[in-house]
Coordinates of C-alpha atoms (C1' of nucleotides) in Angstrom, one line a residue:
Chain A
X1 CA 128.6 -73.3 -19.6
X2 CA 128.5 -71.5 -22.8
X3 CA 126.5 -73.6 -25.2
X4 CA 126.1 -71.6 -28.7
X5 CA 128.9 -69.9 -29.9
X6 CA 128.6 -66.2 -30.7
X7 CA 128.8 -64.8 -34.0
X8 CA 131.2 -61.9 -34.7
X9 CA 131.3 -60.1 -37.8
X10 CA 134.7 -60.2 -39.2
X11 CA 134.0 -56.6 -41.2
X12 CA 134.1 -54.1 -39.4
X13 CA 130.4 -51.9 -39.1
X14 CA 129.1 -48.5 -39.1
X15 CA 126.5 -48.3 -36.6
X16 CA 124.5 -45.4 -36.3
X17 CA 122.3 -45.0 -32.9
X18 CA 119.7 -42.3 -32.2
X19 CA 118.0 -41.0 -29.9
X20 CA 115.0 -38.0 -29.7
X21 CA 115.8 -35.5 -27.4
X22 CA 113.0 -35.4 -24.6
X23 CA 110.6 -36.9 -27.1
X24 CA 107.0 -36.4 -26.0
X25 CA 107.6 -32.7 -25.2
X26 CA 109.3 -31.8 -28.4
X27 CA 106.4 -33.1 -30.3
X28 CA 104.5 -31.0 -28.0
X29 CA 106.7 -28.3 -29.2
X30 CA 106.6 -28.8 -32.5
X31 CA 102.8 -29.2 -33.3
X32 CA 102.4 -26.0 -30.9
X33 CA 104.7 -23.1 -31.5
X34 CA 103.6 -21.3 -28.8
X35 CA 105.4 -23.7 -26.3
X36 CA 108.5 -23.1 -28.0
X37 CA 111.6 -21.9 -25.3
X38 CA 108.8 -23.0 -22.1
X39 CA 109.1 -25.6 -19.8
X40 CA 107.1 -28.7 -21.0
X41 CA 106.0 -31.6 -19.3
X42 CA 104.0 -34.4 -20.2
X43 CA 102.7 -37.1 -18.0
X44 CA 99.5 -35.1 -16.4
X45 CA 97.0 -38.3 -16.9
X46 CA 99.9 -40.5 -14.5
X47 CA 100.4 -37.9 -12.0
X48 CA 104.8 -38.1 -12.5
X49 CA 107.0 -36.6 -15.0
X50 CA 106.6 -38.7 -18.3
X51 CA 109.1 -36.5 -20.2
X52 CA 110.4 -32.9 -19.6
X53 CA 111.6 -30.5 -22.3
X54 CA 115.0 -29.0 -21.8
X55 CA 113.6 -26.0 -20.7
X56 CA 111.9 -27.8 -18.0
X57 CA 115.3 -29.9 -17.1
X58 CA 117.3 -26.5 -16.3
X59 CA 114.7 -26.0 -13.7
X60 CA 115.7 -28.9 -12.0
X61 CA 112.4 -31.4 -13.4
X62 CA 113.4 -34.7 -13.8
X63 CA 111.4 -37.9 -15.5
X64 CA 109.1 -39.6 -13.0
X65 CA 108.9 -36.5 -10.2
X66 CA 105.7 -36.0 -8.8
X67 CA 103.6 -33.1 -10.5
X68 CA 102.8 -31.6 -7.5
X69 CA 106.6 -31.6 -6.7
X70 CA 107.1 -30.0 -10.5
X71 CA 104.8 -27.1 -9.5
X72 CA 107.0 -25.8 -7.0
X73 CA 110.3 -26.4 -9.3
X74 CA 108.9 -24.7 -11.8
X75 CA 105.4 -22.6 -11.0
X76 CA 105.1 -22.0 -14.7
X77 CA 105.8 -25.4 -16.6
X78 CA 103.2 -26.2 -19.1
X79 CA 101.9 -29.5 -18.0
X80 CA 99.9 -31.9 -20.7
X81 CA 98.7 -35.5 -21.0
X82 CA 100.4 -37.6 -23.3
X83 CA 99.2 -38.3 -26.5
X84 CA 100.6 -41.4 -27.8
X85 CA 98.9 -41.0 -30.6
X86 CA 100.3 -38.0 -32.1
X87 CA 104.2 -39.0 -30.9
X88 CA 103.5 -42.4 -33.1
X89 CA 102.7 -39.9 -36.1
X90 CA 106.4 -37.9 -35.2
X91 CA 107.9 -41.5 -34.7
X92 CA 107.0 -43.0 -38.0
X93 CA 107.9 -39.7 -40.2
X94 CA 111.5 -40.2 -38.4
X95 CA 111.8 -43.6 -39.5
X96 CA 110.8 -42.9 -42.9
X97 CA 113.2 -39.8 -42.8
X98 CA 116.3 -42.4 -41.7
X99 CA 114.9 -45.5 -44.2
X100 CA 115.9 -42.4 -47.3
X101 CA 119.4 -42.7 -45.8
X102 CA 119.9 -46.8 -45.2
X103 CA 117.2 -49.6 -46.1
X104 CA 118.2 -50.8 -42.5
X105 CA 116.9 -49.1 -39.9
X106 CA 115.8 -50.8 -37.2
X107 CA 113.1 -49.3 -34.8
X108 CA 114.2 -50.2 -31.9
X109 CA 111.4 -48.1 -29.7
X110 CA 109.2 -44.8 -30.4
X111 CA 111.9 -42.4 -30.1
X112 CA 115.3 -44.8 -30.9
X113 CA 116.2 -46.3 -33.6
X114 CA 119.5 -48.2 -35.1
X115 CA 121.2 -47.7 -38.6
X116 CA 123.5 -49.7 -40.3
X117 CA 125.5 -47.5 -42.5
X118 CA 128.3 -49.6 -43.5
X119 CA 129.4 -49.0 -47.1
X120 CA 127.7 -45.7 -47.5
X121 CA 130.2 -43.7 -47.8
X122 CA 130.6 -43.9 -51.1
X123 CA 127.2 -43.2 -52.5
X124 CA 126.8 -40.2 -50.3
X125 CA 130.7 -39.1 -51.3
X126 CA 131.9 -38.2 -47.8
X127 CA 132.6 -39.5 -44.0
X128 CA 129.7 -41.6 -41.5
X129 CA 129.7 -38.4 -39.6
X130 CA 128.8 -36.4 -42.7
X131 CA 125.8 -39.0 -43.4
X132 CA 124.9 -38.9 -39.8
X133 CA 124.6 -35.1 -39.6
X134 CA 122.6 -35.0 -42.7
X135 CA 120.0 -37.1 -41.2
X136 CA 119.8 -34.6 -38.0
X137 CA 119.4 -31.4 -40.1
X138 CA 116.4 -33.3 -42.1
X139 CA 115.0 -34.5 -39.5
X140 CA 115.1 -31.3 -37.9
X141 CA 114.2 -29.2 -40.8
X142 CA 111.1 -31.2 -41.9
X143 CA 109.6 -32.3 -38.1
X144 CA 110.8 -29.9 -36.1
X145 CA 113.0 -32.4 -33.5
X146 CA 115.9 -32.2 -32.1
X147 CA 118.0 -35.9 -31.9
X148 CA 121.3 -37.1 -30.9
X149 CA 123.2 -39.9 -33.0
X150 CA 126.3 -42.0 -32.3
X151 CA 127.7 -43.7 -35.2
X152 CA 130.4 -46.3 -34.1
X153 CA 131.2 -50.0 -34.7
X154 CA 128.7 -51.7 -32.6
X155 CA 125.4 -51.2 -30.9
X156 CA 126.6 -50.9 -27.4
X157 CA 129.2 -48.1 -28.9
X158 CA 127.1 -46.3 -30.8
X159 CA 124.2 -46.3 -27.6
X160 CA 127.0 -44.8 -26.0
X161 CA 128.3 -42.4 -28.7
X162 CA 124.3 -41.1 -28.8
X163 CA 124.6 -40.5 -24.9
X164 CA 127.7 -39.2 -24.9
X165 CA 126.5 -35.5 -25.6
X166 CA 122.8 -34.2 -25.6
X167 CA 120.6 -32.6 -26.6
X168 CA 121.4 -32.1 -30.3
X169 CA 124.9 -34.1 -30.0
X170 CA 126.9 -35.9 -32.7
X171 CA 129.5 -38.2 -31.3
X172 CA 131.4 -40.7 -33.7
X173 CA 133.3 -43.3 -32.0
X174 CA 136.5 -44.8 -34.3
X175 CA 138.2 -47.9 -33.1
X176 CA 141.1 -46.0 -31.8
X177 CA 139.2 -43.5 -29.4
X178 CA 137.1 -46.0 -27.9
X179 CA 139.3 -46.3 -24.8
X180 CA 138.5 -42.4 -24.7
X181 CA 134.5 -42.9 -24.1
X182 CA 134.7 -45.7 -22.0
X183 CA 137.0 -44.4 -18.9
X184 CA 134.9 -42.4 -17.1
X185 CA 131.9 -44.3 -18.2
X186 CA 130.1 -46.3 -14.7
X187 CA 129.9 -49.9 -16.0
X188 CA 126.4 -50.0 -15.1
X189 CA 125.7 -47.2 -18.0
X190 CA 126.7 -50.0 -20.4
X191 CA 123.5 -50.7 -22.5
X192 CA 122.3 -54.6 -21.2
X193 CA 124.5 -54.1 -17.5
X194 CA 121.8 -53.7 -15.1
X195 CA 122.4 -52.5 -11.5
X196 CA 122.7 -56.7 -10.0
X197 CA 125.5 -57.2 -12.8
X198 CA 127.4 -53.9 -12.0
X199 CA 127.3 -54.9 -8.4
X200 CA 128.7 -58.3 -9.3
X201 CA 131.4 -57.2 -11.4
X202 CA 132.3 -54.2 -8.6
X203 CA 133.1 -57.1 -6.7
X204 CA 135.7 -58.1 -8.8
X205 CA 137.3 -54.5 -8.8
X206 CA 136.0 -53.7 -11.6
X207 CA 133.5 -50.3 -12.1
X208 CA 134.2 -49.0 -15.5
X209 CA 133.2 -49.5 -18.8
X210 CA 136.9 -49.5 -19.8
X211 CA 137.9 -52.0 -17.0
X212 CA 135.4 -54.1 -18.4
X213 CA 136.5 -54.4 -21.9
X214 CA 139.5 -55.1 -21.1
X215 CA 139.0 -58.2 -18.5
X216 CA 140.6 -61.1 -19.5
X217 CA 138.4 -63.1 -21.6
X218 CA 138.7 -66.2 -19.5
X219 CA 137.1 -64.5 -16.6
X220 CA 134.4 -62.8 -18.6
X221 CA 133.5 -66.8 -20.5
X222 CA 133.8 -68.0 -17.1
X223 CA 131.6 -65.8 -14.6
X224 CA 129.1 -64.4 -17.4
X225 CA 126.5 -65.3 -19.2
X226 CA 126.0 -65.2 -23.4
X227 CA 124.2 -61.6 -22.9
X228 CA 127.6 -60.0 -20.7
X229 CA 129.7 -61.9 -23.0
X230 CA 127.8 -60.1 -26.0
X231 CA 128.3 -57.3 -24.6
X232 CA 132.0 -57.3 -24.0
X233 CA 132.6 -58.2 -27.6
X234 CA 130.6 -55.0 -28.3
X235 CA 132.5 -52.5 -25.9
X236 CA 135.8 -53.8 -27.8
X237 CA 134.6 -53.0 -31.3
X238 CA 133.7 -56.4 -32.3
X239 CA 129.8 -56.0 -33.9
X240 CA 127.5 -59.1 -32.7
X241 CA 124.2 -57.3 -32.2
X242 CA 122.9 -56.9 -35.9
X243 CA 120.2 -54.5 -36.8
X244 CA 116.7 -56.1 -36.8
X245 CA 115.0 -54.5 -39.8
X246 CA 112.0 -56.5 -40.0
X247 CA 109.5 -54.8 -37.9
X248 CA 108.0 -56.2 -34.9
X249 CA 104.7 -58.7 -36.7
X250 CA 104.2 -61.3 -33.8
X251 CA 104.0 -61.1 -30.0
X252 CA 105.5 -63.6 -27.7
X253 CA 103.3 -62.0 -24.9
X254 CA 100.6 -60.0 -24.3
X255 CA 100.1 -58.0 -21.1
X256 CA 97.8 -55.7 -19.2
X257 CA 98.6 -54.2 -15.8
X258 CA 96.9 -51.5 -14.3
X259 CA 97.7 -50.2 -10.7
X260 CA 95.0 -48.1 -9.0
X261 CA 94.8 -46.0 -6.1
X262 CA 93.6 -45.9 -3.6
X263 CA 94.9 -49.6 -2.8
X264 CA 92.0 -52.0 -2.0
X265 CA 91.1 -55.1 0.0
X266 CA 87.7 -55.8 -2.0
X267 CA 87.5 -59.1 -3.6
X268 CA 84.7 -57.4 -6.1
X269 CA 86.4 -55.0 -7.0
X270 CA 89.8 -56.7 -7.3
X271 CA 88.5 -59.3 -9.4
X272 CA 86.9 -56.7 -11.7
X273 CA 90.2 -54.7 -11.6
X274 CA 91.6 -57.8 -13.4
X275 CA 88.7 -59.1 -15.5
X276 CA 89.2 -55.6 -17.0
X277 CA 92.7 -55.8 -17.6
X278 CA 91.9 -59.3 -19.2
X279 CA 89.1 -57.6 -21.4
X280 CA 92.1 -55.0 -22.4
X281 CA 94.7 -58.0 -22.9
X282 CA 91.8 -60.0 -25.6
X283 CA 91.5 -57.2 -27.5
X284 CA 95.3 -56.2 -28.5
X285 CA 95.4 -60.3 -29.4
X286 CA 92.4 -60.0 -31.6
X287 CA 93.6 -57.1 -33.1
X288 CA 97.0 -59.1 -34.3
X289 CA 95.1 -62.0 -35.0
X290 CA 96.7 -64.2 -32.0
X291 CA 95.4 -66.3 -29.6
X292 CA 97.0 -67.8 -25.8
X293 CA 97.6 -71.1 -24.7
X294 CA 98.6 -70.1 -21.3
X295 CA 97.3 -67.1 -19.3
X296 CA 99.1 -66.2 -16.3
X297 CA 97.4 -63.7 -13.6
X298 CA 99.2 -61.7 -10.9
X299 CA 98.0 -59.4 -8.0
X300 CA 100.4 -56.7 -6.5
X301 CA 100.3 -56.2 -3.0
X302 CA 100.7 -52.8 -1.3
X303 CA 104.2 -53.7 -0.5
X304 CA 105.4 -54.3 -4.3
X305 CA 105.4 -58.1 -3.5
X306 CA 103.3 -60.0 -6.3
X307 CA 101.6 -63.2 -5.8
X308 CA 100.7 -65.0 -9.2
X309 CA 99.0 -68.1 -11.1
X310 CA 100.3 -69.3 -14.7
X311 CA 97.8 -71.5 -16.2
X312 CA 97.5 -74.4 -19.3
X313 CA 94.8 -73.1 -21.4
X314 CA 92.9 -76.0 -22.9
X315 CA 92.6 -74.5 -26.1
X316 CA 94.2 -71.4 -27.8
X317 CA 91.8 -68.3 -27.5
X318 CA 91.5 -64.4 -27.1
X319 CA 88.0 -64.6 -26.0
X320 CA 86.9 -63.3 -22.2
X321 CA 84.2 -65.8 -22.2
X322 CA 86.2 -68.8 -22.7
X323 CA 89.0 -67.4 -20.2
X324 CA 86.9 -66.4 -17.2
X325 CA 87.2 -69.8 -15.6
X326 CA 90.8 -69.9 -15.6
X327 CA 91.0 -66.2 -14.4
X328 CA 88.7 -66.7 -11.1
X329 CA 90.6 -70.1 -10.8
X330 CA 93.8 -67.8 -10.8
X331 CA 92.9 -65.0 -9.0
X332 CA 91.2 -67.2 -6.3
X333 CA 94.9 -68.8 -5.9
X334 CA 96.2 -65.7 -5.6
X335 CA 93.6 -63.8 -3.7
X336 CA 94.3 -63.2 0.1
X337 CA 91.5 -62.1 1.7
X338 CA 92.2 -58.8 4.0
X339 CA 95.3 -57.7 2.0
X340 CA 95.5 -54.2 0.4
X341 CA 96.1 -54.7 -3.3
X342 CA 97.7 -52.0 -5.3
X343 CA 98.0 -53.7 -8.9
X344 CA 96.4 -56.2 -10.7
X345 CA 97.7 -57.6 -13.9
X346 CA 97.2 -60.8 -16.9
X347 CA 99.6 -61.7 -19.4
X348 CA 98.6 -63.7 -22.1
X349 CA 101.3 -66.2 -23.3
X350 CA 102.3 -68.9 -25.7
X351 CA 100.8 -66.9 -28.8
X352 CA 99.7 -68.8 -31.5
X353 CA 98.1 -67.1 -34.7
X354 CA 94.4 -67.1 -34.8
X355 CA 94.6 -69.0 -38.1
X356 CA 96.3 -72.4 -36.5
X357 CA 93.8 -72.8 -33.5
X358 CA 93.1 -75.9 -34.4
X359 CA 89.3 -77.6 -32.5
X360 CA 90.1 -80.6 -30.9
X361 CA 87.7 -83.5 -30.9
X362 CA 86.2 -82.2 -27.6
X363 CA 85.3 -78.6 -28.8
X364 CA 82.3 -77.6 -29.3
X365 CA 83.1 -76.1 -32.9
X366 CA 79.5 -74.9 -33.2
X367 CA 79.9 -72.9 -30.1
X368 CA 83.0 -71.6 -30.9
X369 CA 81.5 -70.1 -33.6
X370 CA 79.1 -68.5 -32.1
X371 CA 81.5 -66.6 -29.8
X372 CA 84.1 -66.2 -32.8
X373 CA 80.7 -64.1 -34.9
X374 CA 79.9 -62.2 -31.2
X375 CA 83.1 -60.7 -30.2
X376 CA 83.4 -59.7 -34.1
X377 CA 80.4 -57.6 -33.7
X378 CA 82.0 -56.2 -30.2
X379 CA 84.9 -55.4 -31.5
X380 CA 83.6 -53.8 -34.8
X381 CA 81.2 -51.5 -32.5
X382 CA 84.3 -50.8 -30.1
X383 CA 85.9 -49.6 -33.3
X384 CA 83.3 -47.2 -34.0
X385 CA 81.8 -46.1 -30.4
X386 CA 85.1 -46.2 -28.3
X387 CA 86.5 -49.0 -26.4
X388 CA 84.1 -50.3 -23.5
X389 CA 81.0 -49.1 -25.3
X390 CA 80.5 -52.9 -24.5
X391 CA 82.2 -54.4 -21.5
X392 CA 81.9 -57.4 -19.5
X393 CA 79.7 -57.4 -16.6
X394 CA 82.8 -58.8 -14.6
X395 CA 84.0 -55.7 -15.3
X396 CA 81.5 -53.6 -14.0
X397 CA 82.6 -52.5 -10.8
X398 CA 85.7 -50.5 -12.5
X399 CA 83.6 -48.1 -14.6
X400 CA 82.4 -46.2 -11.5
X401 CA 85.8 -45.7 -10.5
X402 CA 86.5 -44.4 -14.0
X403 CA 83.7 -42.1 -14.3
X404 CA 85.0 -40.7 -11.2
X405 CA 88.2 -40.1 -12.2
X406 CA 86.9 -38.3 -15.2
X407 CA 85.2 -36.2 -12.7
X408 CA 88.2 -35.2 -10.6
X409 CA 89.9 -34.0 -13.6
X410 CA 91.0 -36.2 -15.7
X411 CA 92.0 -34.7 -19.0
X412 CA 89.2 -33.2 -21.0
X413 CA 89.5 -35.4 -23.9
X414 CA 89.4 -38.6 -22.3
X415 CA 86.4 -38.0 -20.4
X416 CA 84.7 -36.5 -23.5
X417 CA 85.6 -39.9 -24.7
X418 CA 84.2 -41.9 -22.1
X419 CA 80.6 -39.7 -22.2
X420 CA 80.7 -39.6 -25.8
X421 CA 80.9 -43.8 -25.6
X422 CA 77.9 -43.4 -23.0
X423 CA 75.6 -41.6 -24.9
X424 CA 76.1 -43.7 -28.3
X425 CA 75.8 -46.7 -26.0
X426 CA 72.3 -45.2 -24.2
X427 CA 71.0 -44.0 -27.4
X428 CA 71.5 -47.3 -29.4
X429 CA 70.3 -49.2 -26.1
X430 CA 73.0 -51.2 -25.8
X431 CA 73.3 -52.6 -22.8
X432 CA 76.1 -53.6 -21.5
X433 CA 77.2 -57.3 -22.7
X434 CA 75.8 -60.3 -21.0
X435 CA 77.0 -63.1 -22.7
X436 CA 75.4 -67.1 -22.3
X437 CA 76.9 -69.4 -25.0
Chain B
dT1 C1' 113.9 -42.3 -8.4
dC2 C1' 110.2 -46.0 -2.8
dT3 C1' 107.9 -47.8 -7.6
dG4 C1' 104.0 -46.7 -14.7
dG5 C1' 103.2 -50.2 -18.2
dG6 C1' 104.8 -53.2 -21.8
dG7 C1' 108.1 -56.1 -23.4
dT8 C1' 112.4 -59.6 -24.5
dC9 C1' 115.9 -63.1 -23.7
dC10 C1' 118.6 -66.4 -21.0
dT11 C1' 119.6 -70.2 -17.7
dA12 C1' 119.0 -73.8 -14.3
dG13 C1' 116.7 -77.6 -13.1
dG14 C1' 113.0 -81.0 -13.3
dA15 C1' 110.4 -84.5 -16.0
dC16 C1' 110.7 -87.8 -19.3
dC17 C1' 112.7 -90.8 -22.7
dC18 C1' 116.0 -94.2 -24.8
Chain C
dT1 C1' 115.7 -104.2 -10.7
dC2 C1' 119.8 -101.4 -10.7
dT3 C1' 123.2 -98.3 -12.8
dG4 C1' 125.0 -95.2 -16.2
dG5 C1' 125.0 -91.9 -20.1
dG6 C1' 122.8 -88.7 -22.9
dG7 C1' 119.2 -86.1 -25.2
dT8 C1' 114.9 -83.0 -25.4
dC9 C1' 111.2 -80.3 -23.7
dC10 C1' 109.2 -77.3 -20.5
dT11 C1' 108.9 -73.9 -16.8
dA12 C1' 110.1 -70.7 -13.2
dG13 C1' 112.5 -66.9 -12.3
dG14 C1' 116.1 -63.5 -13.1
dA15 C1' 117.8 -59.5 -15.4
dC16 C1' 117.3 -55.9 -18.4
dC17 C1' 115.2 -52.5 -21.7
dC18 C1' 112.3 -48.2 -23.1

DNA sequence: TCTGGGGTCCTAGGACCC
DNA sequence: TCTGGGGTCCTAGGACCC
């Protein structure tokens, strides 16, 4: 059953976890003073709770509550779009903060990241909590942020140590205490035990983190997979999860979902929903110089249930042109006529770099060409007008929804963005993007 | 958490080959 | 043609994460 063998590291580590405390609104905080000690929210553009600040959680606002259930919570809560943009800015200047501290620091997403501290003790003359500490007073001195850190043996411990106490905690996790953290802890709070593996192992009698660790080994080789197994190495102390300093280069997919509302049973506009989202898709691969050999489309009914298409690409590419066959082929398999739609989505898969597409005999290389000097000029004239400044005509039938959603209220800045990518567009007479290769 | 959007990894089982 | 053993590759789908 268990084919690779697992690698344990026979030293023992010092694992350093941590976590932002209510990211998105602390950046809020911290670029605007005035919001300081109010309740924050972001999240407007989605309509739920995105992230509250702490002020905002003692009134009772949780992450992914309705805004219009927020405003009776809390009448006063400052409430803002999220601006992604910015929080990278905060993200990156807290991974440069940590990389001062260790060379490996993994970023493991915006507002996380993993240290590996073993053997630092001694050029920082004092304890991992000491070292740990140090890194939450800079990081709150220089940015403004409060974060919580867990330094213990493994991942899984220190995830746990970081959760242990927040905001603004500092939990250190020695071999001998670990029994101490994991007692009380739900095994389903375990880092990588989802709520179908909890439910399995409840089965068996057994609900907490403790319990877990210390099931037999036979039983947990037996009834679990490598991932669980992983796992249960970690709870006990035993470090197999290294941390992954290399940062993220190469994609193994690329995907684009967008759901809208209200749902809808046109074909047109369906279609366009996902020729959109394929548009969206071709661009992030062009950007990192990739290209798919298999596109897969999917349509979400009203009821969650998602009906879907994977399909062989017959050579690698990130152009629209080329991949419009394949999509109507898709969505036309998918595509039940009279059924309320709620979602569409494309995932481009089996990423290849741009460099080792390779033409086959068949290709048409001068073609390809031609296509490969076209979308350079769209995508150099997206860079300076705004995305969509040249769309598909496939994808026509979403902009009127968009422009209306600018014109319910949609946040200030992105519809200046959309107008401002109008009026360039009308004033260079551009139209929009017909292609015929 | 009656439901955003973007990802990763693992496993079972079929197809195909010697 | 049948039987058996063994390997590799690929894909669908599950489970989980932030």
């Amino acid at each position: 059953m268990n084919t690779q063998p697992l690698t344990i590291r026979s030293w023992p580590q010092a694992i350093l976890h941590l976590d932002a405390d209510a990211f998105f609104a602390s950046c809020e905080q911290a670029i605007h003073p005035e919001l300081r000690g109010r309740p924050v929210i972001t999240g407007k553009e989605r309509g739920i709770v995105a992230a509250a600040s702490y002020e905002a959680k003692a009134r009772g606002v949780q992450r992914g509550v309705r805004l219009s259930d927020v405003k009776k919570l809390c009448p006063d809560a400052v409430i803002l779009p999220s601006d992604y943009e910015t929080y990278s800015l905060f993200s990156v200047r807290m991974f440069e903060i940590l990389r001062r501290f260790s060379p490996d620091v993994e970023e493991y997403s915006i507002d996380e990241a993993f240290v590996d501290l073993t053997g630092l003790r001694r050029s920082f003359h004092g304890p991992y909590e000491m070292i740990a500490e140090k890194m939450q007073k800079t990081i709150e001195t220089e940015l403004g942020l409060s974060v919580s850190v867990g330094v213990s043996l493994s991942k899984v411990l220190a995830k746990i140590g970081s959760k242990h106490r927040k905001p603004h905690g500092l939990t250190f996790i020695p071999g001998r205490e670990i029994h101490r953290y994991l007692q009380d802890l739900p095994v389903g709070k375990v880092w990588g035990i989802g709520p179908n593996t909890a439910a399995f192992l409840n089965k068996f009698g057994i609900t907490t983190a403790l319990e877990f660790a210390r099931t037999d080994e036979k039983f947990i080789e037996q009834r679990l997979s490598k991932p669980y197994q992983e796992i249960w190495h970690e709870l006990n102390g035993r470090s197999v999860y290294p941390v992954v300093t290399e940062s993220k280069s190469s994609y193994q997919s690329i995907s684009k979902a967008k759901t809208f509302t209200p749902p809808s049973t046109d074909e047109a506009f369906v279609f366009a929903q996902l020729s959109k989202n394929l548009e969206n898709a071709c661009i992030k691969a062009r950007r990192h110089k990739l290209a798919a050999t298999r596109l897969m489309v999917f349509l979400r009914k009203q009821d969650f249930t998602d009906s879907g298409v994977e399909l062989k690409l017959s050579r690698p590419t990130a152009y629209p042109v080329e991949l419009f066959g394949p999509l109507r082929e898709g969505f036309h398999n998918a595509y039940e006529p009279r059924t309320l739609y709620r979602q569409t989505g494309v995932v481009l898969a089996g990423l290849v770099s741009e460099a080792e597409t390779q033409y086959s005999l068949f290709d048409d290389t001068a073609k390809i060409e031609r296509m490969a000097r076209i979308y350079d000029a769209v995508d150099q004239i997206s860079r300076q007008f705004g995305k969509h400044t040249i769309q598909h005509a496939a994808s026509l039938p979403t902009k009127l929804q968009a422009q209306h959603e600018g014109a319910r209220g949609d946040t200030p800045k992105r519809t200046a963005e959309l107008f401002r990518g109008e009026n360039k567009r009308q004033k260079l007479g551009l139209p929009l993007l017909h292609i015929k290769v």
